Amino acid sequence: DGGITQSPKYLFRKEGQNVTLSCEQNLNHDAMYWYRQDPGQGLRLIYYSQIVNDFQKGDIAEGYSVSREKKESFPLTVTSAQKNPTAFYLCASSPGGRNTDTQYFGPGTRLTVL
Amino acid sequence: GDSVTQMEGPVTLSEEAFLTINCTYTATGYPSLFWYVQYPGEGLQLLLKATKADDKGSNKGFEATYRKETTSFHLEKGSVQVSDSAVYFCALSSTSYDKVIFGPGTSLSVIP
């Protein structure tokens, strides 16, 4: 079955530690996205990538980093510079950058900073 | 800039009641409009979409019509079920941007 996988589902981190969230897709999609979701709020875009080896900052990129070395993979690193990292993180992909494209979401990773 | 406004929740309905969730937008150009649904503890999934004015998107008994004159994309369902309990997000994707803009979401609870 094609789809997007995120791991782990739950992640706990101590303050001051970096942590990397995994996102893999086998849909052969060109574009991938990372969103942050806080309780009672909509989704905020962290980073996105339209093509391999290229990515752009979204609305809240500070304290995060990404890489896009392979078409299938778009890992997100939450660094110690992110002041309030506890949140639900969603990865998504779409066939391309056209505005008619549907985004396909993974199941999410819930990150808690202890 | 582009934006999406949704009616505030939570919304609580009895089974078989009629559902309307209002959504209005501000955008330059000709955006595509989407409704996504998020079940508890899961990611979002597309419910329906419309890509041009007067288009009607429909899926699983839900409908929404792209109204350019009122800049609206209201979600409706004639008879809700307990399994429809979820958070519903209205979203737009503009030709001016490389991203989708989501509304804040509306939580729906359907009670038997």
Tab-separated table of C-alpha atoms in Angstrom:
chain	number	residue	atom	x	y	z
A	1	ASP	CA	0.000	0.000	0.000
A	2	GLY	CA	1.229	3.453	-0.838
A	3	GLY	CA	1.345	6.079	1.808
A	4	ILE	CA	3.311	8.176	4.240
A	5	THR	CA	4.878	6.817	7.386
A	6	GLN	CA	6.115	8.802	10.345
A	7	SER	CA	8.085	7.465	13.224
A	8	PRO	CA	8.023	7.314	16.100
A	9	LYS	CA	4.388	7.947	17.036
A	10	TYR	CA	5.363	9.297	20.454
A	11	LEU	CA	8.688	10.885	21.306
A	12	PHE	CA	10.035	12.259	24.545
A	13	ARG	CA	12.994	14.561	24.736
A	14	LYS	CA	14.915	16.262	27.475
A	15	GLU	CA	15.461	19.987	27.250
A	16	GLY	CA	18.609	20.887	25.343
A	17	GLN	CA	18.602	17.783	23.149
A	18	ASN	CA	18.149	17.681	19.413
A	19	VAL	CA	15.717	15.103	18.046
A	20	THR	CA	14.959	13.908	14.500
A	21	LEU	CA	11.500	12.943	13.283
A	22	SER	CA	11.264	10.558	10.361
A	23	CYS	CA	8.987	10.932	7.339
A	24	GLU	CA	8.967	8.486	4.417
A	25	GLN	CA	6.622	8.279	1.426
A	26	ASN	CA	6.282	5.703	-1.345
A	27	LEU	CA	3.799	7.682	-3.421
A	28	ASN	CA	6.482	8.998	-5.776
A	29	HIS	CA	5.475	12.538	-4.847
A	30	ASP	CA	7.791	15.423	-5.615
A	31	ALA	CA	6.690	17.784	-2.832
A	32	MET	CA	6.894	17.189	0.919
A	33	TYR	CA	5.905	19.331	3.894
A	34	TRP	CA	6.272	19.541	7.661
A	35	TYR	CA	3.548	21.086	9.816
A	36	ARG	CA	3.220	21.754	13.496
A	37	GLN	CA	-0.180	21.445	15.206
A	38	ASP	CA	-0.870	22.825	18.677
A	39	PRO	CA	-4.070	22.129	20.638
A	40	GLY	CA	-7.042	24.012	19.269
A	41	GLN	CA	-5.019	25.544	16.465
A	42	GLY	CA	-4.656	24.962	12.785
A	43	LEU	CA	-1.570	23.720	11.033
A	44	ARG	CA	1.500	25.902	10.721
A	45	LEU	CA	4.053	25.224	8.006
A	46	ILE	CA	7.614	24.617	9.186
A	47	TYR	CA	9.485	23.649	6.004
A	48	TYR	CA	8.630	22.365	2.560
A	49	SER	CA	10.477	20.834	-0.354
A	50	GLN	CA	9.364	20.832	-3.970
A	51	ILE	CA	12.229	18.709	-5.252
A	52	VAL	CA	15.167	16.644	-4.052
A	53	ASN	CA	18.089	18.645	-2.606
A	54	ASP	CA	15.976	21.782	-2.289
A	55	PHE	CA	13.763	23.091	0.506
A	56	GLN	CA	12.303	26.368	1.745
A	57	LYS	CA	11.399	27.816	5.102
A	58	GLY	CA	7.766	27.997	6.028
A	59	ASP	CA	6.122	30.300	8.531
A	60	ILE	CA	7.794	28.963	11.696
A	61	ALA	CA	11.187	27.544	10.628
A	62	GLU	CA	13.234	28.919	13.542
A	63	GLY	CA	14.669	26.129	15.681
A	64	TYR	CA	14.065	23.452	13.035
A	65	SER	CA	16.137	21.977	10.218
A	66	VAL	CA	15.419	19.553	7.366
A	67	SER	CA	17.138	17.675	4.575
A	68	ARG	CA	15.883	16.204	1.298
A	69	GLU	CA	18.591	13.880	0.030
A	70	LYS	CA	16.134	11.335	-1.359
A	71	LYS	CA	12.736	11.786	-2.969
A	72	GLU	CA	11.123	9.431	-0.473
A	73	SER	CA	12.488	10.951	2.717
A	74	PHE	CA	12.152	14.333	4.438
A	75	PRO	CA	13.404	14.149	8.060
A	76	LEU	CA	12.824	17.027	10.464
A	77	THR	CA	15.268	17.887	13.250
A	78	VAL	CA	13.958	19.794	16.224
A	79	THR	CA	16.946	21.572	17.699
A	80	SER	CA	17.563	22.890	21.191
A	81	ALA	CA	17.022	26.361	19.751
A	82	GLN	CA	13.288	25.665	19.435
A	83	LYS	CA	11.886	27.239	22.583
A	84	ASN	CA	8.562	25.444	22.769
A	85	PRO	CA	8.867	22.161	20.860
A	86	THR	CA	6.082	20.179	22.529
A	87	ALA	CA	3.502	19.665	19.772
A	88	PHE	CA	2.018	17.258	17.250
A	89	TYR	CA	4.092	17.146	14.049
A	90	LEU	CA	2.578	16.195	10.722
A	91	CYS	CA	4.371	15.343	7.508
A	92	ALA	CA	2.599	15.550	4.158
A	93	SER	CA	3.349	15.056	0.484
A	94	SER	CA	1.741	16.051	-2.796
A	95	PRO	CA	2.393	15.102	-6.413
A	96	GLY	CA	3.840	18.524	-7.238
A	97	GLY	CA	3.552	22.175	-6.409
A	98	ARG	CA	0.312	22.839	-8.255
A	99	ASN	CA	-2.403	24.547	-6.249
A	100	THR	CA	-4.940	21.877	-7.227
A	101	ASP	CA	-2.893	19.102	-5.629
A	102	THR	CA	-4.225	17.190	-2.660
A	103	GLN	CA	-1.859	16.814	0.268
A	104	TYR	CA	-1.485	13.353	1.776
A	105	PHE	CA	-0.684	13.251	5.466
A	106	GLY	CA	1.162	10.825	7.677
A	107	PRO	CA	-0.228	9.732	11.076
A	108	GLY	CA	1.882	12.276	12.981
A	109	THR	CA	4.482	12.261	15.752
A	110	ARG	CA	3.642	13.660	19.164
A	111	LEU	CA	6.754	15.225	20.694
A	112	THR	CA	6.899	15.989	24.395
A	113	VAL	CA	9.786	17.842	26.018
A	114	LEU	CA	10.332	16.819	29.609
B	1	GLY	CA	-2.194	37.851	2.531
B	2	ASP	CA	-4.330	34.811	1.921
B	3	SER	CA	-6.360	33.516	4.870
B	4	VAL	CA	-9.144	31.134	5.865
B	5	THR	CA	-11.793	31.718	8.522
B	6	GLN	CA	-13.923	28.947	9.989
B	7	MET	CA	-16.781	28.963	12.439
B	8	GLU	CA	-15.606	28.312	15.951
B	9	GLY	CA	-16.368	25.060	17.643
B	10	PRO	CA	-16.859	22.790	19.277
B	11	VAL	CA	-20.051	21.776	17.533
B	12	THR	CA	-22.223	19.099	19.152
B	13	LEU	CA	-25.049	17.486	17.200
B	14	SER	CA	-27.384	14.571	17.661
B	15	GLU	CA	-27.183	11.694	15.228
B	16	GLU	CA	-29.092	12.337	11.972
B	17	ALA	CA	-29.004	16.130	12.448
B	18	PHE	CA	-28.067	18.492	9.610
B	19	LEU	CA	-24.523	19.839	9.640
B	20	THR	CA	-23.159	23.133	8.363
B	21	ILE	CA	-19.626	24.334	9.033
B	22	ASN	CA	-18.991	27.792	7.626
B	23	CYS	CA	-15.781	28.675	5.844
B	24	THR	CA	-14.831	31.950	4.183
B	25	TYR	CA	-11.559	32.897	2.572
B	26	THR	CA	-9.449	35.798	1.390
B	27	ALA	CA	-7.139	35.178	-1.531
B	28	THR	CA	-5.574	36.731	-4.572
B	29	GLY	CA	-5.911	34.935	-7.857
B	30	TYR	CA	-7.969	31.768	-8.176
B	31	PRO	CA	-7.383	29.429	-5.254
B	32	SER	CA	-8.342	25.798	-4.954
B	33	LEU	CA	-10.431	25.031	-1.871
B	34	PHE	CA	-10.320	21.939	0.316
B	35	TRP	CA	-11.946	20.335	3.315
B	36	TYR	CA	-9.739	17.980	5.318
B	37	VAL	CA	-10.851	15.814	8.247
B	38	GLN	CA	-8.761	14.691	11.227
B	39	TYR	CA	-9.935	11.785	13.375
B	40	PRO	CA	-8.594	11.606	16.943
B	41	GLY	CA	-4.867	10.868	17.115
B	42	GLU	CA	-4.451	10.723	13.346
B	43	GLY	CA	-3.189	12.844	10.489
B	44	LEU	CA	-5.443	14.772	8.141
B	45	GLN	CA	-7.125	13.259	5.119
B	46	LEU	CA	-8.820	14.955	2.213
B	47	LEU	CA	-12.605	14.994	2.469
B	48	LEU	CA	-13.413	16.961	-0.693
B	49	LYS	CA	-12.108	19.745	-2.900
B	50	ALA	CA	-13.126	22.241	-5.582
B	51	THR	CA	-10.760	23.902	-7.995
B	52	LYS	CA	-12.860	26.606	-9.641
B	53	ALA	CA	-15.875	28.791	-9.009
B	54	ASP	CA	-19.260	27.022	-8.813
B	55	ASP	CA	-17.626	23.600	-8.517
B	56	LYS	CA	-19.251	21.311	-5.960
B	57	GLY	CA	-17.061	18.858	-4.103
B	58	SER	CA	-18.702	15.822	-2.513
B	59	ASN	CA	-17.677	12.710	-0.614
B	60	LYS	CA	-19.231	10.394	1.993
B	61	GLY	CA	-22.423	12.475	2.060
B	62	PHE	CA	-20.552	15.748	2.637
B	63	GLU	CA	-20.817	18.589	0.115
B	64	ALA	CA	-19.336	22.041	-0.371
B	65	THR	CA	-19.756	24.538	-3.204
B	66	TYR	CA	-17.079	27.034	-4.253
B	67	ARG	CA	-18.825	30.436	-4.116
B	68	LYS	CA	-16.593	33.135	-5.528
B	69	GLU	CA	-19.150	35.914	-5.075
B	70	THR	CA	-19.330	35.315	-1.328
B	71	THR	CA	-15.779	33.882	-0.999
B	72	SER	CA	-17.199	30.890	0.841
B	73	PHE	CA	-16.883	27.101	0.872
B	74	HIS	CA	-19.329	25.908	3.530
B	75	LEU	CA	-19.366	22.210	4.435
B	76	GLU	CA	-22.753	20.466	4.692
B	77	LYS	CA	-24.097	17.020	5.432
B	78	GLY	CA	-27.739	16.107	5.588
B	79	SER	CA	-27.578	13.471	8.325
B	80	VAL	CA	-24.519	13.101	10.549
B	81	GLN	CA	-23.411	9.888	12.210
B	82	VAL	CA	-21.405	9.233	15.357
B	83	SER	CA	-18.509	8.184	13.111
B	84	ASP	CA	-18.372	11.740	11.695
B	85	SER	CA	-17.004	13.020	15.004
B	86	ALA	CA	-13.687	14.634	14.089
B	87	VAL	CA	-12.000	17.973	13.468
B	88	TYR	CA	-12.706	19.560	10.093
B	89	PHE	CA	-10.266	21.947	8.421
B	90	CYS	CA	-11.044	24.295	5.573
B	91	ALA	CA	-8.006	25.124	3.430
B	92	LEU	CA	-6.983	27.000	0.323
B	93	SER	CA	-4.123	26.710	-2.087
B	94	SER	CA	-3.403	29.788	-4.137
B	95	THR	CA	-1.542	30.085	-7.398
B	96	SER	CA	0.439	32.846	-5.709
B	97	TYR	CA	1.965	30.607	-3.060
B	98	ASP	CA	3.723	27.275	-2.832
B	99	LYS	CA	1.739	26.276	0.208
B	100	VAL	CA	-1.689	25.441	1.553
B	101	ILE	CA	-3.275	27.720	4.145
B	102	PHE	CA	-5.403	25.958	6.736
B	103	GLY	CA	-8.167	27.338	8.883
B	104	PRO	CA	-8.061	26.715	12.658
B	105	GLY	CA	-10.338	23.675	12.452
B	106	THR	CA	-13.832	22.993	13.794
B	107	SER	CA	-14.348	20.146	16.228
B	108	LEU	CA	-17.543	18.141	15.676
B	109	SER	CA	-19.021	15.734	18.199
B	110	VAL	CA	-22.032	13.633	17.220
B	111	ILE	CA	-23.950	12.009	20.065
B	112	PRO	CA	-26.293	9.028	19.706
